[in-house]
Each structure stands twice: as structure tokens, then as C-alpha cells.
mmCIF file of C-alpha atoms in Angstrom:
data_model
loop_
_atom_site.group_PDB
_atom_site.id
_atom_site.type_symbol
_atom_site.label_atom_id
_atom_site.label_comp_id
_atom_site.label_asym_id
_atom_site.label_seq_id
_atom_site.Cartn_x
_atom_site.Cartn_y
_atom_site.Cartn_z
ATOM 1 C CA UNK E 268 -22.554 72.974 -51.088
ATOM 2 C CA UNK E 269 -25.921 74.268 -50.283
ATOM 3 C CA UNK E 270 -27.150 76.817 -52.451
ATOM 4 C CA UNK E 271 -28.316 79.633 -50.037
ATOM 5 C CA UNK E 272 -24.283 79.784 -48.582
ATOM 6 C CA UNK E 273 -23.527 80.018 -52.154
ATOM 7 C CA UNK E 274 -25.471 83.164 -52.983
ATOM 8 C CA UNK E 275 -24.623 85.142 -49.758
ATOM 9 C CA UNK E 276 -21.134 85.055 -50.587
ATOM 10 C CA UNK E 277 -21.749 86.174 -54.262
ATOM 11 C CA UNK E 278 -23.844 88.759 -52.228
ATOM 12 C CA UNK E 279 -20.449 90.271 -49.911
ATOM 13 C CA UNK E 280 -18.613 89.796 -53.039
ATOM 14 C CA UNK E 281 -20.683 92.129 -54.642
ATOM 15 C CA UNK E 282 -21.219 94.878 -51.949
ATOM 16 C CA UNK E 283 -17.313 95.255 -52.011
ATOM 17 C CA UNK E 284 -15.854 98.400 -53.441
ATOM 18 C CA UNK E 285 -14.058 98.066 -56.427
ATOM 19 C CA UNK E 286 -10.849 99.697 -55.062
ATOM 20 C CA UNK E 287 -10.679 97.255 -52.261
ATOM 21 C CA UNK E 288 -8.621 94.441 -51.287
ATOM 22 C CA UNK E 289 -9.983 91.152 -52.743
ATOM 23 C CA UNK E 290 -11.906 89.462 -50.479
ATOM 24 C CA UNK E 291 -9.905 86.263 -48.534
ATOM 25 C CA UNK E 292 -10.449 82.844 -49.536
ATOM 26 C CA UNK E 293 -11.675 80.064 -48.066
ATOM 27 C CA UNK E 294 -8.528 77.785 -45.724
ATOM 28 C CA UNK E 295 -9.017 74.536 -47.844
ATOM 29 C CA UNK E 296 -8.595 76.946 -51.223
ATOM 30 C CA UNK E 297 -5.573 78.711 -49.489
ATOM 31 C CA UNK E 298 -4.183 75.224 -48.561
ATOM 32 C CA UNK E 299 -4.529 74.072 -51.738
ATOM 33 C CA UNK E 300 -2.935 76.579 -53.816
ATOM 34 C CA UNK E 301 0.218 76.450 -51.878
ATOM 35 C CA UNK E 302 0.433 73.070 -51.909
ATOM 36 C CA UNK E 303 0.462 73.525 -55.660
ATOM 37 C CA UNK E 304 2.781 76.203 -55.759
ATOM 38 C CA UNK E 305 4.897 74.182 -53.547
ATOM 39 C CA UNK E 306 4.875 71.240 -55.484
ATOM 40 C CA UNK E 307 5.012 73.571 -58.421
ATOM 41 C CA UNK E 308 8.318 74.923 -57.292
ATOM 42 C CA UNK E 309 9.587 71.284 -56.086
ATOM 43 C CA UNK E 310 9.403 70.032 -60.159
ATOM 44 C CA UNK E 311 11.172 73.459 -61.010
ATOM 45 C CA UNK E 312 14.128 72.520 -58.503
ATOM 46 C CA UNK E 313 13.796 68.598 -59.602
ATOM 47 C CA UNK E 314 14.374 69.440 -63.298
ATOM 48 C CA UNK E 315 17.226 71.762 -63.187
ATOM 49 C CA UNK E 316 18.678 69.668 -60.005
ATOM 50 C CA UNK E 317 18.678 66.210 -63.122
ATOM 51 C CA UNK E 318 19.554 68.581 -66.062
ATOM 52 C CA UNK E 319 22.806 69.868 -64.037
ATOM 53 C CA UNK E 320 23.921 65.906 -63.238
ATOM 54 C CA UNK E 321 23.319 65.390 -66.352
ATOM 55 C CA UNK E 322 25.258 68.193 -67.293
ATOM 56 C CA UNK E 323 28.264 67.333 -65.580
ATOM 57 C CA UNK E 324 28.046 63.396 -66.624
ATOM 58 C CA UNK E 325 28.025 64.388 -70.156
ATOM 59 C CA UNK E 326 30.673 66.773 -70.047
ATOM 60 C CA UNK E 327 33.102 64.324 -68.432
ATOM 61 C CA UNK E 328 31.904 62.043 -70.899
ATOM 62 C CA UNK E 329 32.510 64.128 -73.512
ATOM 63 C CA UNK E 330 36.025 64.953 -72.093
ATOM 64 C CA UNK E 331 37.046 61.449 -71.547
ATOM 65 C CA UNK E 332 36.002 59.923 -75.259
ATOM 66 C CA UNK E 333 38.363 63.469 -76.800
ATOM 67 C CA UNK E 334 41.128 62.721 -74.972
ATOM 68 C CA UNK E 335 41.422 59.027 -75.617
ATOM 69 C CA UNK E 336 43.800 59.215 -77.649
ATOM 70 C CA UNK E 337 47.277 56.914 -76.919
ATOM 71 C CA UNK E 338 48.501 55.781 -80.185
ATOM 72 C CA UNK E 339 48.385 53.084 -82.554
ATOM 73 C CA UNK E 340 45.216 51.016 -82.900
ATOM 74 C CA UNK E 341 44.240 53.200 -79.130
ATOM 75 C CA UNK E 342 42.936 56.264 -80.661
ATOM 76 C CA UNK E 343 39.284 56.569 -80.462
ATOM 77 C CA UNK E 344 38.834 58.450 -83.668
ATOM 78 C CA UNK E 345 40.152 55.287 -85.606
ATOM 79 C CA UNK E 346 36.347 53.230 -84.627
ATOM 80 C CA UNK E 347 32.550 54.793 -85.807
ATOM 81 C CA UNK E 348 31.216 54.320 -82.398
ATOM 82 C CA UNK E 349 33.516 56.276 -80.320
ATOM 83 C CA UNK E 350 33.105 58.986 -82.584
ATOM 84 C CA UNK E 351 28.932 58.227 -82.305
ATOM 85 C CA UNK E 352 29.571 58.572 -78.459
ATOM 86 C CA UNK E 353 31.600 61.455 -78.632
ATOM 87 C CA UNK E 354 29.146 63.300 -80.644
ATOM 88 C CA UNK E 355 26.224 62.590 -78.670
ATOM 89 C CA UNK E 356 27.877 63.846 -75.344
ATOM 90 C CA UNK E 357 28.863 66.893 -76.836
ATOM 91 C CA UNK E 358 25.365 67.629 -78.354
ATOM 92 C CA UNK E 359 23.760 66.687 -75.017
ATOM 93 C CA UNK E 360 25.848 68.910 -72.793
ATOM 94 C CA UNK E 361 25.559 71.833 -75.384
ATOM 95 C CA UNK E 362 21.604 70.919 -74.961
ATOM 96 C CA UNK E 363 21.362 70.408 -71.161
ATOM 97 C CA UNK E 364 23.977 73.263 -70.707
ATOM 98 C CA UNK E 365 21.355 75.407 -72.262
ATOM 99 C CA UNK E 366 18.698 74.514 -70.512
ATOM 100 C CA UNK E 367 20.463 74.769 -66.655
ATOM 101 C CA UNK E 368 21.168 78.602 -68.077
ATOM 102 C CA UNK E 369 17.914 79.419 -69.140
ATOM 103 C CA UNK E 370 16.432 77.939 -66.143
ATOM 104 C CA UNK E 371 19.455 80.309 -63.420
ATOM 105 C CA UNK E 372 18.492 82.778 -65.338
ATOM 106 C CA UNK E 373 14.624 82.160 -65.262
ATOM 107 C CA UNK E 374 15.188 81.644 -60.861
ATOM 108 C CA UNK E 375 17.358 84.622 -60.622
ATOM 109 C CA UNK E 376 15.257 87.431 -62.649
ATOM 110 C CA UNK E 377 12.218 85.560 -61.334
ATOM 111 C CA UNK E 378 9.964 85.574 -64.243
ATOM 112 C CA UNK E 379 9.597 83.510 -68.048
ATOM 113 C CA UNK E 380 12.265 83.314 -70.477
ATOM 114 C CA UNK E 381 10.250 81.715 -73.185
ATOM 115 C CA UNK E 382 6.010 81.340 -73.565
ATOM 116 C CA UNK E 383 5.492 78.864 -70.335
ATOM 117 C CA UNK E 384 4.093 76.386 -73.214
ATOM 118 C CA UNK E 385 7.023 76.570 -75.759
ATOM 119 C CA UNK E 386 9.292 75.963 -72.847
ATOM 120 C CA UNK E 387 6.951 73.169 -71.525
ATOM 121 C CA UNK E 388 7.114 71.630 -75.236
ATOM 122 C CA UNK E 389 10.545 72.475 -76.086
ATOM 123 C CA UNK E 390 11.841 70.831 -72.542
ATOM 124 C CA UNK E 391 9.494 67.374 -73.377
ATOM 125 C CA UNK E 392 10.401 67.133 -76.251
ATOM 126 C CA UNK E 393 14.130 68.142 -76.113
ATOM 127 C CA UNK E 394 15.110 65.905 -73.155
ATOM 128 C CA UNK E 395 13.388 63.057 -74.553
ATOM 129 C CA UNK E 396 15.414 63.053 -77.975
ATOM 130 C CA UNK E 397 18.450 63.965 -76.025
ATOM 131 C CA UNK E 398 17.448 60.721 -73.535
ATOM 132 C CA UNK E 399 17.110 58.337 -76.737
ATOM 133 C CA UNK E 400 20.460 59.762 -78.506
ATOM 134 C CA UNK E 401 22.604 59.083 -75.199
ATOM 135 C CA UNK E 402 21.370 55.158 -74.505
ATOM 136 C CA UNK E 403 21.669 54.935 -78.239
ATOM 137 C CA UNK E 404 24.990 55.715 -78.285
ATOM 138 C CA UNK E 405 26.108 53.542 -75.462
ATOM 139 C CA UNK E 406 24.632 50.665 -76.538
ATOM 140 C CA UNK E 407 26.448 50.975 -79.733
ATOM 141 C CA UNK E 408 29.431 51.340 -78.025
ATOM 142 C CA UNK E 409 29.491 48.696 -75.478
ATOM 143 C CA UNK E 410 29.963 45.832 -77.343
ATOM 144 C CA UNK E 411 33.245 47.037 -79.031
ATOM 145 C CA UNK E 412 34.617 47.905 -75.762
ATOM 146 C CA UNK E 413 33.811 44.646 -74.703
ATOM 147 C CA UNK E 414 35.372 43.024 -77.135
ATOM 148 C CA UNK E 415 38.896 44.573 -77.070
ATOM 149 C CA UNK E 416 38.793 44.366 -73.065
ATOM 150 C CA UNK E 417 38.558 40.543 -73.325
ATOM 151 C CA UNK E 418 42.053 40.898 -75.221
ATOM 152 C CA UNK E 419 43.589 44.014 -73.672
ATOM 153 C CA UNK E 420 42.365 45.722 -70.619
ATOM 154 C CA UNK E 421 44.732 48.817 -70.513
ATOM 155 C CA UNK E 422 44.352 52.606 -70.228
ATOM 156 C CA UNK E 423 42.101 53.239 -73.688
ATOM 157 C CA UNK E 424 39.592 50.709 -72.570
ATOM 158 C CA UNK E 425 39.583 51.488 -69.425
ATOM 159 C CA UNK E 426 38.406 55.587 -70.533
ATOM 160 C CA UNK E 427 36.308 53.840 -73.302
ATOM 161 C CA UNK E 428 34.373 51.955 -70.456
ATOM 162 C CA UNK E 429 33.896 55.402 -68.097
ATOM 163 C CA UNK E 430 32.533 57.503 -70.765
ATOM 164 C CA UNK E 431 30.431 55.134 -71.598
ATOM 165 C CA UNK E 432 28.932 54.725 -68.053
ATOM 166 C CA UNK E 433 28.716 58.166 -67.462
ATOM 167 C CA UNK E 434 26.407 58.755 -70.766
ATOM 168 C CA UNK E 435 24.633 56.183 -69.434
ATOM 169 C CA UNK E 436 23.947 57.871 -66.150
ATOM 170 C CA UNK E 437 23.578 61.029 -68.315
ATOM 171 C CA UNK E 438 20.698 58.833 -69.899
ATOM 172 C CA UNK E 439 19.107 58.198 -66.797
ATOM 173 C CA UNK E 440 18.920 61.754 -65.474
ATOM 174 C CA UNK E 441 17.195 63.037 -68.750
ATOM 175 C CA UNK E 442 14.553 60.328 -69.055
ATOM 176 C CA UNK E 443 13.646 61.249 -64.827
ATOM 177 C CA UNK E 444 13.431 64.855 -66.288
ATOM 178 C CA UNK E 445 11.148 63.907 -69.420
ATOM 179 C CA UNK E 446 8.886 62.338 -66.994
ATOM 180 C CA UNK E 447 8.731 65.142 -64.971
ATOM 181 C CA UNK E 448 8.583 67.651 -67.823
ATOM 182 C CA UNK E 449 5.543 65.259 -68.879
ATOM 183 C CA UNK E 450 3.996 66.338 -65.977
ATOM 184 C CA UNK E 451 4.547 70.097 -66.788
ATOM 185 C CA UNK E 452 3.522 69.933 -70.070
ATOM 186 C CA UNK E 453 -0.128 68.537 -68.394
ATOM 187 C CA UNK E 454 -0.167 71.143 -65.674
ATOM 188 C CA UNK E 455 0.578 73.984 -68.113
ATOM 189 C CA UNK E 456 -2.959 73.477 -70.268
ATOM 190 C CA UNK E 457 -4.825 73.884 -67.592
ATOM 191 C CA UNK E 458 -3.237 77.030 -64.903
ATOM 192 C CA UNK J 172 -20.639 86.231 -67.384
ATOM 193 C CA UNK J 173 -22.918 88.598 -65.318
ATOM 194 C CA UNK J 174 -23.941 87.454 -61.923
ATOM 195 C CA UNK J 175 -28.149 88.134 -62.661
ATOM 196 C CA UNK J 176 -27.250 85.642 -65.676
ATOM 197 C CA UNK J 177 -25.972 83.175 -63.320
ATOM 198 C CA UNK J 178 -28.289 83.314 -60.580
ATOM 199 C CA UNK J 179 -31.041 83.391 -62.757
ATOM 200 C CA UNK J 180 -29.512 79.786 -64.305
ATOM 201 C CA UNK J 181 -29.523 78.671 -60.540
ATOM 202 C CA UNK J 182 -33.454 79.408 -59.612
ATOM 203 C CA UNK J 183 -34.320 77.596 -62.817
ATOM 204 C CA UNK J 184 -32.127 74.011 -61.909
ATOM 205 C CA UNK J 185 -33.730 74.678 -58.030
ATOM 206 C CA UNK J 186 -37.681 74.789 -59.399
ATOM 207 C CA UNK J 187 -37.120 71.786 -61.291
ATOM 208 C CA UNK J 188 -38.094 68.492 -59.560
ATOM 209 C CA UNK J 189 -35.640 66.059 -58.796
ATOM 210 C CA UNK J 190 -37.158 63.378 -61.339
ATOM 211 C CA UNK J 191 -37.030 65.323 -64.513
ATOM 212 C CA UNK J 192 -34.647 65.183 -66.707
ATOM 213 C CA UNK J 193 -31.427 67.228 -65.677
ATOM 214 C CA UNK J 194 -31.470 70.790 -68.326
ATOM 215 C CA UNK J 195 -30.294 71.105 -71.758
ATOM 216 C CA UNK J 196 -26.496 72.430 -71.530
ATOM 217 C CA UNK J 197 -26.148 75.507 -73.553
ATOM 218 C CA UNK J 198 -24.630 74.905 -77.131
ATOM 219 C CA UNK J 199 -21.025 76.273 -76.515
ATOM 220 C CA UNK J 200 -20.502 73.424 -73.731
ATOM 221 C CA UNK J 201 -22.351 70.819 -75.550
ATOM 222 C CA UNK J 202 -19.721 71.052 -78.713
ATOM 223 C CA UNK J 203 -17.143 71.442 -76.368
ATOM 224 C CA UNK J 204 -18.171 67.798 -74.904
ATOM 225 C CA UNK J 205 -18.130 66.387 -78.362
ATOM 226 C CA UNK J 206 -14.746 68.136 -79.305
ATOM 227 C CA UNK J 207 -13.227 66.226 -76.877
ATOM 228 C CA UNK J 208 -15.052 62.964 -76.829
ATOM 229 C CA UNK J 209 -14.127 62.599 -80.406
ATOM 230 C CA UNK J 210 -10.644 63.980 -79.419
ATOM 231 C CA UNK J 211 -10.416 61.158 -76.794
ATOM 232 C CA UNK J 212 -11.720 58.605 -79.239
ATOM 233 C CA UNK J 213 -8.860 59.527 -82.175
ATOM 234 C CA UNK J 214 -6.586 59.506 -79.205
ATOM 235 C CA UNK J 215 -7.669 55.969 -77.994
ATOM 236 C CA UNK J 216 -8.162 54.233 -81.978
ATOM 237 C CA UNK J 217 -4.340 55.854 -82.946
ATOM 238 C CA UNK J 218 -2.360 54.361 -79.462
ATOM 239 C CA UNK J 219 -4.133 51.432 -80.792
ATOM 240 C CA UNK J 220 -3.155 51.309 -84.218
ATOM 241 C CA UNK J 221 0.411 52.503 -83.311
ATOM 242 C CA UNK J 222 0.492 49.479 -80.981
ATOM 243 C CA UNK J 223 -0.394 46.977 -83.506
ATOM 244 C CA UNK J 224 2.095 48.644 -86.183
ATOM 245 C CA UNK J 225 4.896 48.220 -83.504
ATOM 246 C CA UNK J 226 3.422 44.635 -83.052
ATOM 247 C CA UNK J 227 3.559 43.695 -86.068
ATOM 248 C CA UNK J 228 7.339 44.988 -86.832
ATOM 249 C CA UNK J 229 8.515 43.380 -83.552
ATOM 250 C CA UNK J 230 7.120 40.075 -84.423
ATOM 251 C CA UNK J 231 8.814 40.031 -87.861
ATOM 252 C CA UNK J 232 12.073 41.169 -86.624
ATOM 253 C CA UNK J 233 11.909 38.283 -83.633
ATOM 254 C CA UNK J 234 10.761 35.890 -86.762
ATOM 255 C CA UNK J 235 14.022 36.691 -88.792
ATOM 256 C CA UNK J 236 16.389 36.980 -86.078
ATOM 257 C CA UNK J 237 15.153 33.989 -84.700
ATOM 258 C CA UNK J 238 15.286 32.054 -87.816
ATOM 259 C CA UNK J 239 18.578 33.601 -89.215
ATOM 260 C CA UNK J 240 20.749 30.401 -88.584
ATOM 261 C CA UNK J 241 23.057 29.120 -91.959
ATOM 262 C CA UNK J 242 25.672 27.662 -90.353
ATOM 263 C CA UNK J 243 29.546 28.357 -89.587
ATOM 264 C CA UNK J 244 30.346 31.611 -88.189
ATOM 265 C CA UNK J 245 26.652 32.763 -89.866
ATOM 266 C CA UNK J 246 24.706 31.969 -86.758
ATOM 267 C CA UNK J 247 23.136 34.375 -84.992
ATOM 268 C CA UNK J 248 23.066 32.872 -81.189
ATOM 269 C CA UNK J 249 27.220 33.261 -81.595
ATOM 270 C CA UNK J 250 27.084 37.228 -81.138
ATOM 271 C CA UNK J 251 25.743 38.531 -78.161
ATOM 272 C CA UNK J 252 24.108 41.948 -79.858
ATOM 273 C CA UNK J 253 21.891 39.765 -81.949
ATOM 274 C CA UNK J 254 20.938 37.766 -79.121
ATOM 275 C CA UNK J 255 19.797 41.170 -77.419
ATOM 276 C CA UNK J 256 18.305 42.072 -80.633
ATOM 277 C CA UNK J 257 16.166 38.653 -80.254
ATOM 278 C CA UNK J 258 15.390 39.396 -76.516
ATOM 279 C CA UNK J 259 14.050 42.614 -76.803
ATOM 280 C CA UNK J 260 12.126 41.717 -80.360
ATOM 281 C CA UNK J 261 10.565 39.150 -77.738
ATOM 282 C CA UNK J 262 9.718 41.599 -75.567
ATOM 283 C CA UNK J 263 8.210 44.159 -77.299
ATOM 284 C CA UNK J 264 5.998 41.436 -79.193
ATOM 285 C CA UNK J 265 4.635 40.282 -75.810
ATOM 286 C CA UNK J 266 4.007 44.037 -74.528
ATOM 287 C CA UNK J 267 2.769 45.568 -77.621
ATOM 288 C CA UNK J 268 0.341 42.194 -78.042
ATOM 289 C CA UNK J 269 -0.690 42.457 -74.509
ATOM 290 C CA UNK J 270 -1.590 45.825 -74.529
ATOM 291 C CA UNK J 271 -3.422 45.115 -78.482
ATOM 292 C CA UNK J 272 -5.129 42.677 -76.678
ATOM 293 C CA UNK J 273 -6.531 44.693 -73.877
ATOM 294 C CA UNK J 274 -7.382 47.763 -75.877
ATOM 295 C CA UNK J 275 -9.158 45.454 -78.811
ATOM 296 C CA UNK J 276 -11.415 43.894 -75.533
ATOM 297 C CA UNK J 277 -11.847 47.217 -74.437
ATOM 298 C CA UNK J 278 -13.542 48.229 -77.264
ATOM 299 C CA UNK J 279 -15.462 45.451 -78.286
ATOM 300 C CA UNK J 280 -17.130 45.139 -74.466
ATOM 301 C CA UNK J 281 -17.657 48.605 -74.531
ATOM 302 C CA UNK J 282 -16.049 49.085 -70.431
ATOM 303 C CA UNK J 283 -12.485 49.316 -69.310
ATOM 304 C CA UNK J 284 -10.631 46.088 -68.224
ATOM 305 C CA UNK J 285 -8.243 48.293 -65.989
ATOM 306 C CA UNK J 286 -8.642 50.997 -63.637
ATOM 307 C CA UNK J 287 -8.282 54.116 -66.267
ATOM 308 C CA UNK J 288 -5.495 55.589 -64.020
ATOM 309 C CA UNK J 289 -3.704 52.304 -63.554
ATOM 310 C CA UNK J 290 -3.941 51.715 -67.365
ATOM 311 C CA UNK J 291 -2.668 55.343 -68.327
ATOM 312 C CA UNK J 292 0.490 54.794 -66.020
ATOM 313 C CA UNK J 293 0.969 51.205 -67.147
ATOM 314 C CA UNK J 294 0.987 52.631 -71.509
ATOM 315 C CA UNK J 295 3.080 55.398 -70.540
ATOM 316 C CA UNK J 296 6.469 53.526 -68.689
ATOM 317 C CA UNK J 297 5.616 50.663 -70.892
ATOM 318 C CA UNK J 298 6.114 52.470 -73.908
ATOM 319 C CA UNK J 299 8.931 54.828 -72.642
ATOM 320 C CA UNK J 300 11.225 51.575 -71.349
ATOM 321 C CA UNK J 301 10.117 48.984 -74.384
ATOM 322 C CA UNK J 302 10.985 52.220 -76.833
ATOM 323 C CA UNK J 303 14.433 52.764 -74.825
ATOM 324 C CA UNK J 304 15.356 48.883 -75.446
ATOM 325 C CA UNK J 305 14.658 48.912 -79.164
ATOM 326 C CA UNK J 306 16.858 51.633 -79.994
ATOM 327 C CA UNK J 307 19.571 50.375 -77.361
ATOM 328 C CA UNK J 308 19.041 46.826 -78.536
ATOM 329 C CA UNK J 309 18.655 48.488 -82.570
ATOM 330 C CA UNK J 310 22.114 50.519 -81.851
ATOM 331 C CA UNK J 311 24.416 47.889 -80.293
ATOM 332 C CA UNK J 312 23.598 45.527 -83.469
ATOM 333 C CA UNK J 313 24.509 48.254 -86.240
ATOM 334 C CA UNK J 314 28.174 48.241 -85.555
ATOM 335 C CA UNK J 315 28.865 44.625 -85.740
ATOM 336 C CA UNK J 316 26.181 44.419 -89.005
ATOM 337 C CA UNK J 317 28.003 47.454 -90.844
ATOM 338 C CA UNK J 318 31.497 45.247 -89.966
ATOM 339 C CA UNK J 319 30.415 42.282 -91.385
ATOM 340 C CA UNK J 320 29.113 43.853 -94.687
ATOM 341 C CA UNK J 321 32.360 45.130 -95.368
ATOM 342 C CA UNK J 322 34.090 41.712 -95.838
ATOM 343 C CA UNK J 323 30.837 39.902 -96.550
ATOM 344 C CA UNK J 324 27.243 40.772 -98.119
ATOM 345 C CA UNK J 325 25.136 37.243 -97.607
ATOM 346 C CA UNK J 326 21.988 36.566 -96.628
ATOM 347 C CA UNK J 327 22.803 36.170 -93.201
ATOM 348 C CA UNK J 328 23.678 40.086 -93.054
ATOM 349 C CA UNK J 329 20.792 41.181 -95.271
ATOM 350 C CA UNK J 330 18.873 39.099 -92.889
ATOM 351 C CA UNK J 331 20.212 41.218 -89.571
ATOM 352 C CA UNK J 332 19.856 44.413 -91.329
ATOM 353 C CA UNK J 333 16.031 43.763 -91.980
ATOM 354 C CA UNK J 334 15.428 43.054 -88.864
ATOM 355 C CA UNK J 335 17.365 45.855 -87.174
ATOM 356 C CA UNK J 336 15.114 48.423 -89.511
ATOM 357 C CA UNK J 337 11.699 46.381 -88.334
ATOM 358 C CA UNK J 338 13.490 47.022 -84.869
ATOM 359 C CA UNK J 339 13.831 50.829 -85.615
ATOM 360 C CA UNK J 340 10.588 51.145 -87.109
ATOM 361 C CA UNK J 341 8.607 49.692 -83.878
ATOM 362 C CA UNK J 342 10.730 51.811 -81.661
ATOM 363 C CA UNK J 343 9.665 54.941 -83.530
ATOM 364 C CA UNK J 344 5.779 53.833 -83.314
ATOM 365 C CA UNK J 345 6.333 53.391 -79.926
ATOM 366 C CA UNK J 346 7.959 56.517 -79.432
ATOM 367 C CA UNK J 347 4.891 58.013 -80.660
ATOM 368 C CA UNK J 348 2.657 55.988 -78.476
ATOM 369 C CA UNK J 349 4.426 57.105 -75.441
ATOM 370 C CA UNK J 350 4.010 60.846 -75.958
ATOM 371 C CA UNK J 351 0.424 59.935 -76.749
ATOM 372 C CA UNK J 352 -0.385 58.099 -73.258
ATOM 373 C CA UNK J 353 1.610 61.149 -71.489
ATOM 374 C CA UNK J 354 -0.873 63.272 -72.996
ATOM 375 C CA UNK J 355 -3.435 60.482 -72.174
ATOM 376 C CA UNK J 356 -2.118 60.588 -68.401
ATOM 377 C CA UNK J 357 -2.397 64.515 -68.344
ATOM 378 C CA UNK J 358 -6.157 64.593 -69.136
ATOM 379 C CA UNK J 359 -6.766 61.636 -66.937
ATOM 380 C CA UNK J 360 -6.485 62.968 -63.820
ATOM 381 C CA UNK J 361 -9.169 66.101 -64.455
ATOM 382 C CA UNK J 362 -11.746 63.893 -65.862
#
């Protein structure tokens, strides 16, 4: 940018009146800022669009594990890692259930909850521990269930094996969103 | 700032000529340069030490699942969760050594081996998915451990249970190392 074009603007800038309207910017600045607050507003849908999935996956999940419960050696209380899994789903809907609410709430009143950088740290951080509780819990779960559907393949395992794929997809939804809240957290420093 | 500041800043750079030596920043943006140069240095020297921690616990835990082998049912290729165990202890030791390896050249040759925005993407979904398979491969081994510890407390299950916490420990390092590179990949693309 050459200098002289440089110091005539600073010149109309300052021969403005103070009550006037700001003076119009440039097309490629214009273009560029709503292409950010496009994009900007594309994450916000992304995030609470993978925190409700995972919402619902974990809920079902959660569902599922309680009600397993048929009698005999088919009650899902009676083994450590149905309980694990049951546990987990319930803390991860309670967390994503949360966050989907403060989130309506933040699109419907149209401004900030929470300090844009608390929220920012509490969603990486949050979805993140929430991601590594949920494949934790699977994993610790699938081998039993394998085990006992190599000798029985009835109505318990069969529930067993669903909740256990739906955490999982739970899983996947929160680690998308801990990317993208990644990329939040690095967007937030410098607006 | 005030604008005769400024343009006074400007006439100064233009009467220079173009051989000199560009002018002395002023002291606030000179410390601020340091700052984070040394920031980006501690950032660089800790992924690198967290690496080689999680290398070295990876390559222990492959070492004694691996070598845990005492016959009869206390083999370890006859359950499937320590042969996941052994997998992913593989696998991390490669990744983590890789990337040791590349950061340790780095350094010494003074120049990066990698594009630095290829590299930042690479250490962040490396970390996230090797972290994600040590606690999944960490979790589905605990049940069957805890099982056989009831009935049995030999060396073959002391053996398992070391090498699930070397397991746990390298998935925490790299836990850390992943929330490092995303703050890595955040700065990256303003440098």
C-alpha cells in the first residue's frame, strides 16, 4: 500500500465530525468480516447441532443400560462395567444437556451467557473429558458383552450391545465438537 | 495513539534509505517479541518432553505385555484385550518415537523438517486419536485384570496391571500434548 493513499484517508477520517456516521470500509474488509461472521455463526450452529446428537445418543444410552434389567444373572447392575457405562451416559447427557440449554438460550436472547473465554475454556475442556469418559467406558464394556453373546445372544445382550454403540456414537459427536471448540478457543484470543 | 505520533513515525521510516538497517522497535513491542519467543520455545521443549515421557511409558508397557507369557491359561496372546493392549502400546511407541525423532532433528539443525502448518495438524489428531486408543485400549483390559485378581494374584496379573498403569500414564502425557499442539495450531495460523 503506497503511503500517500494511506495518509489521505487518515486525512477524511479526520475532517469527519464526531457525531457522524463512521466512515464505510473498504469491499475486501466488508467481505472479509462477513465471511468471518458467517463462518463464525456456522461453528456456533456446528457445535450445538453435535452436542444435541450427542445428547440424544447418550440419553438412549443411558435409558437402555437402566432398564436392562430381566432377571437372574441378566441384570446389568450385577457386572462393574455396565454400571461404568451407565454412569458415564448419565454424566454426559447431564453435561451435553447443559450445554444445548445454555447455548438456546444464548441464540434466543441473542447475547453471552458466560465471559466468551470461560465458555470457550469450559466447552474445550468439558467436551474433551466428556469425549475420553464415553470411549472409556465402551471399551470397558465391550469385551464382556462379547463374551456372554458367544454363549447367549438374547434380549440383555442384545440392549447391552445398543447402549454401547450409541455411547460410542455419543463419543464421536463430542470429540468433532472438541475440535471445533479448539478452534474457538484460538479465535477467541484474538477478536 | 495520536495520529501526529503516527505520522510522524511514518516520515522518519520514508527518509531512511533502503540499505540501512530497518529502525529500532520501541521497547513495549520488543519485550512483547521476546515474551512470546520464549513462550513458543517452553511450548516447543514441553510437547517434546511430554512426547518422550509418553515414549518411554509406551515402550515399557509394549515390553511387558509383550513378554508376559508363563504358560497355561497365563498367556497373554489368549485374551483379546491384552492383545489390543499390545497393539496400541505398539502404536503409540512408533508415533510418539516418530514425532521424538522429528522434533530432536528439528532442534539440533536449527530449521523445520515439515511445513509448520502441516506439522501443527499432524501433533494435534496424532495426539487426540493415539490418546483416545490408550484409554480405550487401558479400559477394556481393567475388567478382565480386576477378574483375574480375584481368584488369582501371580505374576502374570501384576505383570498386566503394570503395564495397563504405563498405558494410563502415556495417555495422560499425551492428553496434555494434544491440548498443547491445539494451542500450537491456534497461534500458527497468525504468525
Amino acid at each position: 500500500m503506497s503511503a500517500s493513499k494511506e495518509s489521505d484517508t487518515k486525512v477524511d477520517v479526520q475532517s469527519l465530525p464526531e457525531t457522524s456516521a463512521p466512515p464505510p470500509v473498504a469491499g475486501g474488509s466488508a467481505a472479509g468480516i462477513l465471511r468471518r461472521l458467517n463462518r463464525e455463526d456456522l461453528v456456533k450452529r456446528g457445535s450445538l447441532g453435535l452436542r444435541g446428537i450427542a445428547l440424544v445418543f447418550s440419553l438412549i444410552s443411558f435409558i437402555l443400560v437402566a432398564s436392562n434389567k430381566h432377571g437372574d444373572w441378566k441384570e446389568f447392575d450385577k457386572y462393574e462395567e455396565y454400571r461404568y457405562l451407565l454412569a458415564v451416559a448419565i454424566l454426559s447427557s447431564l453435561y451435553t444437556g447443559g450445554q444445548v440449554y445454555r447455548q438456546v438460550q444464548e441464540l434466543s436472547i441473542g447475547k453471552n451467557l458466560l465471559q466468551p473465554r470461560t465458555a470457550a475454556l469450559i466447552d474445550f475442556f468439558g467436551d474433551q473429558i466428556v469425549a475420553y469418559l464415553l470411549i472409556s467406558s465402551s471399551s470397558s464394556a465391550i469385551p464382556i458383552t462379547n463374551k456372554m453373546r458367544e454363549g447367549a445372544d438374547n434380549i440383555f445382550t442384545d440392549t447391552s450391545s445398543a447402549a454401547i454403540s450409541l455411547s460410542i456414537f455419543a463419543f464421536l459427536c463430542l470429540a468433532i465438537s472438541a475440535l471445533i471448540s479448539g478452534y474457538k478457543l484460538s479465535t477467541q484470543t484474538y477478536i
